[in-house]
Short mmCIF file of C-alpha atoms and ligand atoms in Angstrom, two decimals:
data_model
loop_
_atom_site.label_atom_id
_atom_site.label_comp_id
_atom_site.label_asym_id
_atom_site.label_seq_id
_atom_site.Cartn_x
_atom_site.Cartn_y
_atom_site.Cartn_z
CA MET A 1 113.58 93.46 86.86
CA GLU A 2 113.22 89.62 87.22
CA LEU A 3 113.81 87.68 84.54
CA ILE A 4 110.68 85.90 83.72
CA GLY A 5 111.06 82.16 83.23
CA GLU A 6 113.87 82.03 85.80
CA SER A 7 114.08 79.07 88.19
CA LEU A 8 113.57 79.57 91.52
CA ARG A 9 117.10 78.50 92.72
CA VAL A 10 118.23 81.36 90.52
CA HIS A 11 115.42 83.52 91.85
CA LEU A 12 116.13 83.23 95.47
CA LEU A 13 119.79 83.90 95.12
CA GLY A 14 118.44 87.79 94.22
CA VAL A 15 120.20 87.37 90.70
CA GLY A 16 117.08 88.60 88.57
CA GLY A 17 116.80 92.09 90.72
CA ASN A 18 114.63 91.02 93.56
CA LYS A 19 116.00 90.76 97.03
CA LYS A 20 117.98 87.91 98.11
CA VAL A 21 116.37 85.33 100.46
CA GLU A 22 118.35 84.57 103.39
CA GLN A 23 119.79 81.30 102.56
CA ALA A 24 118.58 79.43 105.20
CA VAL A 25 115.19 80.59 104.24
CA GLY A 26 115.58 79.77 100.74
CA ASN A 27 116.88 76.20 101.81
CA VAL A 28 112.89 75.74 103.55
CA LEU A 29 111.47 76.92 100.23
CA LEU A 30 113.62 74.68 98.09
CA ASP A 31 112.76 72.04 100.20
CA LEU A 32 109.16 72.82 100.24
CA ALA A 33 109.09 73.11 96.29
CA THR A 34 111.06 69.74 96.08
CA VAL A 35 108.29 67.78 98.09
CA ALA A 36 105.60 69.65 96.17
CA LYS A 37 106.60 68.17 92.76
CA THR A 38 105.97 64.84 94.16
CA ILE A 39 102.77 65.71 95.60
CA ALA A 40 101.72 67.22 92.10
CA SER A 41 102.55 64.35 90.59
CA GLU A 42 100.69 62.16 92.98
CA VAL A 43 97.36 64.40 93.17
CA ASN A 44 97.56 64.27 89.35
CA ARG A 45 97.13 60.68 89.42
CA ALA A 46 94.81 60.08 92.26
CA GLY A 47 92.09 58.45 90.39
CA LEU A 48 94.46 55.80 89.18
CA ALA A 49 96.64 55.44 91.87
CA GLY A 50 94.07 54.25 94.13
CA ILE A 51 94.72 56.98 96.50
CA ILE A 52 91.40 58.76 96.54
CA GLY A 53 88.96 58.68 99.14
CA ASN A 54 89.75 58.62 103.10
CA VAL A 55 91.45 56.69 105.09
CA ASN A 56 89.16 55.38 108.39
CA HIS A 57 90.96 58.37 110.67
CA ARG A 58 89.40 61.65 111.34
CA ASN A 59 92.13 64.68 112.02
CA VAL A 60 92.25 66.81 115.57
CA HIS A 61 89.56 68.90 113.74
CA GLY A 62 87.26 65.82 113.58
CA GLU A 63 87.34 66.20 109.77
CA GLN A 64 87.82 62.86 107.68
CA VAL A 65 91.45 62.65 106.64
CA GLN A 66 91.76 61.71 102.96
CA LYS A 67 94.58 59.48 102.00
CA LEU A 68 96.44 61.98 99.98
CA ASP A 69 96.45 64.19 103.25
CA VAL A 70 98.30 61.75 105.13
CA TYR A 71 100.47 61.28 102.09
CA ALA A 72 101.38 64.73 101.60
CA ASN A 73 101.68 65.38 105.46
CA ASP A 74 104.08 62.51 106.01
CA LEU A 75 106.28 63.41 102.72
CA ILE A 76 106.88 67.06 104.14
CA VAL A 77 107.56 65.94 107.49
CA ALA A 78 110.30 63.35 106.32
CA SER A 79 111.64 65.64 103.71
CA LEU A 80 112.33 68.63 106.14
CA ARG A 81 113.45 66.41 108.92
CA ALA A 82 116.11 64.66 106.22
CA SER A 83 117.25 67.75 105.16
CA GLY A 84 117.41 69.59 108.73
CA SER A 85 116.09 72.86 107.31
CA VAL A 86 113.89 73.57 110.18
CA CYS A 87 114.14 72.71 113.78
CA GLY A 88 110.41 72.13 114.20
CA MET A 89 107.15 71.59 112.62
CA ALA A 90 103.29 72.58 113.18
CA SER A 91 100.70 70.67 110.91
CA GLU A 92 96.87 70.54 110.62
CA GLU A 93 97.32 66.78 110.56
CA ALA A 94 98.97 66.55 113.88
CA GLU A 95 97.64 67.93 117.33
CA ASP A 96 100.86 68.87 118.66
CA ILE A 97 104.06 70.27 117.47
CA ILE A 98 106.71 67.87 115.30
CA ALA A 99 110.12 67.61 116.48
CA SER A 100 112.70 67.71 113.53
CA SER A 101 115.90 65.61 113.21
CA ALA A 102 118.85 66.26 115.56
CA ILE A 103 120.42 68.03 112.61
CA GLY A 104 117.48 70.27 111.98
CA GLU A 105 117.98 71.01 115.93
CA ASN A 106 120.49 73.77 114.78
CA SER A 107 118.31 75.67 112.60
CA GLU A 108 116.95 79.08 113.53
CA TYR A 109 113.42 78.38 111.59
CA VAL A 110 110.04 76.86 112.19
CA VAL A 111 107.40 75.95 109.81
CA CYS A 112 103.44 75.46 109.90
CA PHE A 113 101.83 73.92 107.13
CA ASP A 114 98.29 72.71 105.74
CA PRO A 115 99.47 70.00 103.86
CA LEU A 116 96.79 69.41 101.08
CA ASP A 117 94.14 72.47 101.88
CA GLY A 118 91.03 71.51 100.41
CA SER A 119 91.25 68.01 100.76
CA SER A 120 87.15 67.45 100.14
CA ASN A 121 87.86 68.31 96.97
CA ILE A 122 90.07 65.47 95.90
CA ASP A 123 87.89 63.14 94.37
CA VAL A 124 86.25 65.68 92.38
CA ASN A 125 88.89 66.66 90.72
CA VAL A 126 88.78 70.54 92.04
CA SER A 127 92.27 72.33 92.50
CA ILE A 128 93.69 71.82 95.80
CA GLY A 129 97.13 72.93 97.46
CA THR A 130 99.83 73.22 100.30
CA ILE A 131 100.07 76.26 102.21
CA PHE A 132 103.24 77.44 104.68
CA SER A 133 104.46 79.43 106.84
CA ILE A 134 107.85 80.14 108.41
CA TYR A 135 108.90 81.68 111.53
CA LYS A 136 112.39 82.41 113.27
CA ARG A 137 112.28 80.47 116.09
CA LYS A 138 112.43 82.51 119.72
CA THR A 139 114.55 79.96 121.69
CA ARG A 140 118.25 79.43 120.85
CA SER A 141 119.02 76.98 118.24
CA GLY A 142 120.65 73.74 119.07
CA GLY A 143 117.60 72.26 120.55
CA PRO A 144 113.96 71.25 119.80
CA ALA A 145 111.66 73.91 118.67
CA ILE A 146 108.82 74.61 121.58
CA LEU A 147 105.34 75.54 121.46
CA ASP A 148 106.54 79.28 122.11
CA ASP A 149 108.49 79.35 118.86
CA PHE A 150 105.32 78.72 116.97
CA LEU A 151 102.80 81.20 118.93
CA GLN A 152 103.64 84.26 117.06
CA PRO A 153 101.74 86.63 115.31
CA GLY A 154 101.80 86.49 111.60
CA CYS A 155 103.71 89.90 110.99
CA ASN A 156 106.54 87.91 112.38
CA GLN A 157 106.51 85.71 109.30
CA VAL A 158 109.70 85.52 107.45
CA ALA A 159 108.12 83.91 104.64
CA ALA A 160 104.72 82.19 103.48
CA GLY A 161 103.93 80.56 100.30
CA TYR A 162 101.46 78.03 99.00
CA PHE A 163 101.20 75.30 96.07
CA VAL A 164 98.44 75.04 94.13
CA TYR A 165 97.91 71.78 92.12
CA GLY A 166 95.56 72.83 89.40
CA THR A 167 95.63 72.91 85.44
CA SER A 168 99.24 73.56 86.29
CA THR A 169 101.02 73.36 89.53
CA MET A 170 101.94 76.51 90.77
CA PHE A 171 104.25 78.11 93.76
CA VAL A 172 103.45 81.43 94.99
CA TYR A 173 105.60 82.99 98.32
CA THR A 174 106.62 86.00 99.67
CA ALA A 175 109.54 86.52 102.16
CA GLY A 176 108.45 90.51 102.45
CA ASP A 177 109.97 91.77 99.03
CA GLY A 178 106.64 91.40 97.06
CA VAL A 179 104.49 88.23 96.05
CA HIS A 180 106.48 86.27 93.20
CA GLY A 181 104.55 83.18 91.27
CA PHE A 182 106.24 80.22 89.56
CA THR A 183 104.89 77.83 87.34
CA LEU A 184 106.09 74.04 87.31
CA GLU A 185 107.63 73.20 84.20
CA PRO A 186 106.67 69.50 84.26
CA THR A 187 108.90 68.27 81.48
CA ILE A 188 112.09 69.31 83.24
CA GLY A 189 111.00 69.41 86.96
CA GLU A 190 111.68 73.08 87.51
CA PHE A 191 109.65 75.65 88.86
CA ARG A 192 109.94 78.86 86.65
CA LEU A 193 109.09 82.46 87.30
CA SER A 194 105.61 83.50 85.43
CA HIS A 195 103.97 85.90 87.72
CA PRO A 196 106.92 88.17 89.20
CA ARG A 197 105.66 91.05 91.94
CA ILE A 198 102.05 89.68 91.93
CA LYS A 199 99.47 92.98 92.63
CA THR A 200 96.16 92.37 93.57
CA PRO A 201 93.69 94.94 91.86
CA GLU A 202 92.53 97.49 94.42
CA ARG A 203 88.78 96.61 93.88
CA GLY A 204 87.67 93.27 91.92
CA LYS A 205 84.36 91.88 90.82
CA ILE A 206 84.37 88.56 92.50
CA TYR A 207 83.20 87.70 95.79
CA SER A 208 83.69 83.90 97.53
CA CYS A 209 81.87 82.67 100.32
CA ASN A 210 79.72 79.79 101.04
CA GLU A 211 76.69 81.33 101.17
CA GLY A 212 74.83 77.95 102.53
CA HIS A 213 75.78 79.54 105.84
CA SER A 214 74.54 82.81 105.33
CA ALA A 215 71.67 81.99 107.90
CA THR A 216 74.61 81.71 110.77
CA TRP A 217 76.32 85.14 109.91
CA ASP A 218 76.57 88.25 111.64
CA GLU A 219 74.26 91.19 110.21
CA GLY A 220 77.05 92.87 108.95
CA THR A 221 78.52 90.37 106.76
CA ARG A 222 74.96 89.34 105.53
CA VAL A 223 74.19 93.17 104.51
CA TYR A 224 77.58 93.37 102.79
CA VAL A 225 77.14 90.43 100.54
CA GLU A 226 73.50 91.15 99.68
CA SER A 227 74.77 94.52 98.27
CA LEU A 228 77.37 92.89 96.19
CA LYS A 229 74.37 91.22 94.11
CA THR A 230 72.79 95.00 93.19
CA ARG A 231 75.45 97.50 93.27
CA SER A 232 77.80 98.02 90.15
CA ALA A 233 81.43 97.25 90.72
CA GLY A 234 82.97 99.92 88.61
CA THR A 235 82.07 97.56 85.64
CA GLY A 236 78.23 98.17 85.13
CA ARG A 237 77.55 95.09 86.82
CA PRO A 238 77.15 93.56 90.14
CA TYR A 239 79.92 91.32 91.72
CA SER A 240 80.23 87.60 90.25
CA GLY A 241 80.11 84.97 92.83
CA ARG A 242 83.07 82.25 92.66
CA TYR A 243 83.44 79.64 95.50
CA VAL A 244 85.36 76.13 94.76
CA GLY A 245 85.53 75.16 98.51
CA SER A 246 89.19 75.23 98.35
CA PHE A 247 90.79 78.14 100.05
CA VAL A 248 93.96 78.32 98.39
CA ALA A 249 92.40 78.21 94.84
CA ASP A 250 89.79 80.76 95.86
CA PHE A 251 92.36 82.57 97.36
CA HIS A 252 94.51 82.17 94.15
CA ARG A 253 91.95 83.57 91.73
CA ASN A 254 91.32 86.84 93.99
CA LEU A 255 95.29 87.48 94.19
CA LEU A 256 95.52 87.84 90.75
CA LYS A 257 91.69 89.20 89.71
CA GLY A 258 91.02 91.09 92.61
CA GLY A 259 87.75 90.20 94.84
CA ILE A 260 86.87 89.36 98.29
CA PHE A 261 86.96 86.17 99.95
CA LEU A 262 84.79 85.26 103.26
CA TYR A 263 84.67 82.87 105.73
CA PRO A 264 82.70 84.73 108.35
CA ALA A 265 82.25 83.48 112.24
CA ASP A 266 80.27 80.04 112.08
CA ARG A 267 77.29 80.21 114.77
CA ARG A 268 75.73 76.52 113.27
CA ASP A 269 76.35 75.14 116.56
CA PRO A 270 74.41 77.08 119.43
CA LYS A 271 76.60 74.90 122.03
CA ARG A 272 79.56 76.46 120.89
CA PRO A 273 80.85 79.85 120.55
CA ALA A 274 81.02 81.69 117.30
CA GLU A 275 84.18 80.97 115.62
CA GLY A 276 85.61 80.78 112.16
CA LYS A 277 86.81 77.44 110.22
CA LEU A 278 89.73 78.52 108.74
CA ARG A 279 93.04 77.90 110.95
CA LEU A 280 95.20 81.00 111.90
CA MET A 281 98.58 79.78 111.57
CA TYR A 282 98.84 77.68 108.49
CA GLU A 283 95.88 78.83 106.38
CA CYS A 284 94.95 82.78 107.18
CA ASN A 285 98.35 84.27 108.23
CA PRO A 286 100.28 82.69 105.49
CA LEU A 287 97.69 84.13 102.84
CA ALA A 288 97.42 87.30 104.99
CA PHE A 289 100.86 87.90 104.42
CA ILE A 290 100.83 86.99 100.75
CA GLN A 291 97.52 89.27 100.40
CA GLU A 292 99.23 92.52 101.93
CA GLN A 293 102.46 92.22 99.71
CA ALA A 294 100.32 91.93 97.15
CA GLY A 295 98.62 95.41 98.17
CA GLY A 296 95.53 93.74 99.67
CA VAL A 297 93.77 93.78 103.16
CA ALA A 298 93.34 90.80 105.63
CA VAL A 299 91.06 91.22 108.66
CA GLU A 300 89.14 89.28 111.50
CA ILE A 301 86.00 91.13 111.92
CA ASP A 302 88.11 94.83 112.68
CA LYS A 303 91.32 93.32 113.80
CA ARG A 304 94.38 92.92 111.39
CA MET A 305 94.68 89.24 110.83
CA LEU A 306 98.42 89.55 111.17
CA GLU A 307 98.53 91.32 114.68
CA ILE A 308 96.28 88.48 116.26
CA VAL A 309 98.10 86.58 118.98
CA PRO A 310 97.43 82.69 118.02
CA ARG A 311 96.01 80.94 121.39
CA GLY A 312 97.21 77.27 119.90
CA ILE A 313 98.70 75.96 116.79
CA HIS A 314 95.16 75.29 115.48
CA HIS A 315 93.57 78.75 116.62
CA ARG A 316 90.54 78.93 114.26
CA VAL A 317 89.48 82.44 112.78
CA ALA A 318 86.92 84.32 111.13
CA LEU A 319 88.26 85.65 107.79
CA VAL A 320 87.57 88.65 105.49
CA ILE A 321 90.60 88.89 102.72
CA GLY A 322 91.14 90.53 99.41
CA SER A 323 91.32 93.88 97.27
CA ARG A 324 92.00 96.88 99.85
CA ILE A 325 88.66 98.57 98.49
CA ASP A 326 86.49 95.85 98.85
CA VAL A 327 87.83 94.69 102.21
CA GLU A 328 87.54 98.40 103.26
CA GLU A 329 84.17 98.86 102.41
CA TYR A 330 83.16 95.60 103.81
CA LEU A 331 84.31 96.95 107.31
CA ALA A 332 82.29 100.24 106.67
CA CYS A 333 79.43 98.02 106.23
CA HIS A 334 80.33 95.65 108.82
CA ALA A 335 80.58 98.74 111.53
CA GLN A 336 77.15 99.95 110.91
CA HIS A 337 75.45 96.76 111.56
CA VAL A 338 77.29 95.68 114.88
P1 P6P B 401 82.72 74.97 103.63
C1 P6P B 401 88.13 73.12 103.01
O1 P6P B 401 88.14 72.05 103.98
C2 P6P B 401 88.69 74.32 103.68
O2 P6P B 401 89.15 74.05 105.01
C3 P6P B 401 89.13 75.58 102.99
O3 P6P B 401 89.80 75.17 101.93
C4 P6P B 401 87.93 76.06 102.22
O4 P6P B 401 87.84 77.17 102.11
C5 P6P B 401 86.92 75.91 103.31
O5 P6P B 401 87.21 74.47 104.17
C6 P6P B 401 85.55 75.39 102.66
O6 P6P B 401 84.63 74.95 104.02
O7 P6P B 401 82.23 75.35 104.92
O8 P6P B 401 82.73 75.82 102.91
O9 P6P B 401 83.23 73.37 102.92
#
């Protein structure tokens, strides 16, 4: 049984009863945890440090880049290059894959990450986070990673996790042996086990989506969401709507409390094919891995998220993720309205 309060380093060694995480993977997790502490301290003082607001730059998705986005991205890249724990990186903030350092080319692992998810919320003090996904490279070590090392379905992930910078800084990860949550003890700068073996309730009473886009949703999704506002959720009350606009924060709440998060395909621009907003490689796959390990479900329409073969590192998907029964009821309702 894991020991509440054990440090992340001890936990990764499997001392507390969980399965030992392979050392090379553990090294990547520890590197990311070290960087996250620095990101957390900058996020917590953003208003004072003159680093809120945006730089005059749009990322590959045309999204306004916030100063802290750039800061977090550059910090993660520099740290992973210096440690040599990965042979390549893919970031929301970079169009192409990012080379590691010479020592990193001997690593067997690549990492995909969203350095600061929910960054549009930085200026209004709503929780944001860092999301990552780790794969074993397909090419032989000793040289730079190539695109093929990244374009793997989510079921190939060896580990995935996120940091949420909120009322406290938390680190939640899975390496295939359950989901474990750590809370940063700021006085000693240590992530300590606070949520061992997280399990999502098989049914929640929260739904999370941006209903401002509902006019562009497919009929099945609209009917399902409307149904949540009237029927009992096993508590004699309809579901509650909760949506903060930071995927990592909305996901984290539902992971612990149960519920369903939906970001359906977007048909707002008739000139563009209907597609989701969220990215498969560094938002949906890592959280889908965690959600399944916690007993929930993650799909794109009726396809298991973790089986989708990526078309590119910035492949967007529609997403429904959350408690098992809630997602199953969504799928049943959707099937009646295709
Ligand atoms: P909308 C933040 O920009 C983000 O990528 C996710 O963190 C969040 O869930 C989503 O976009 C919010 O999008 O269209 O509701 O503002």
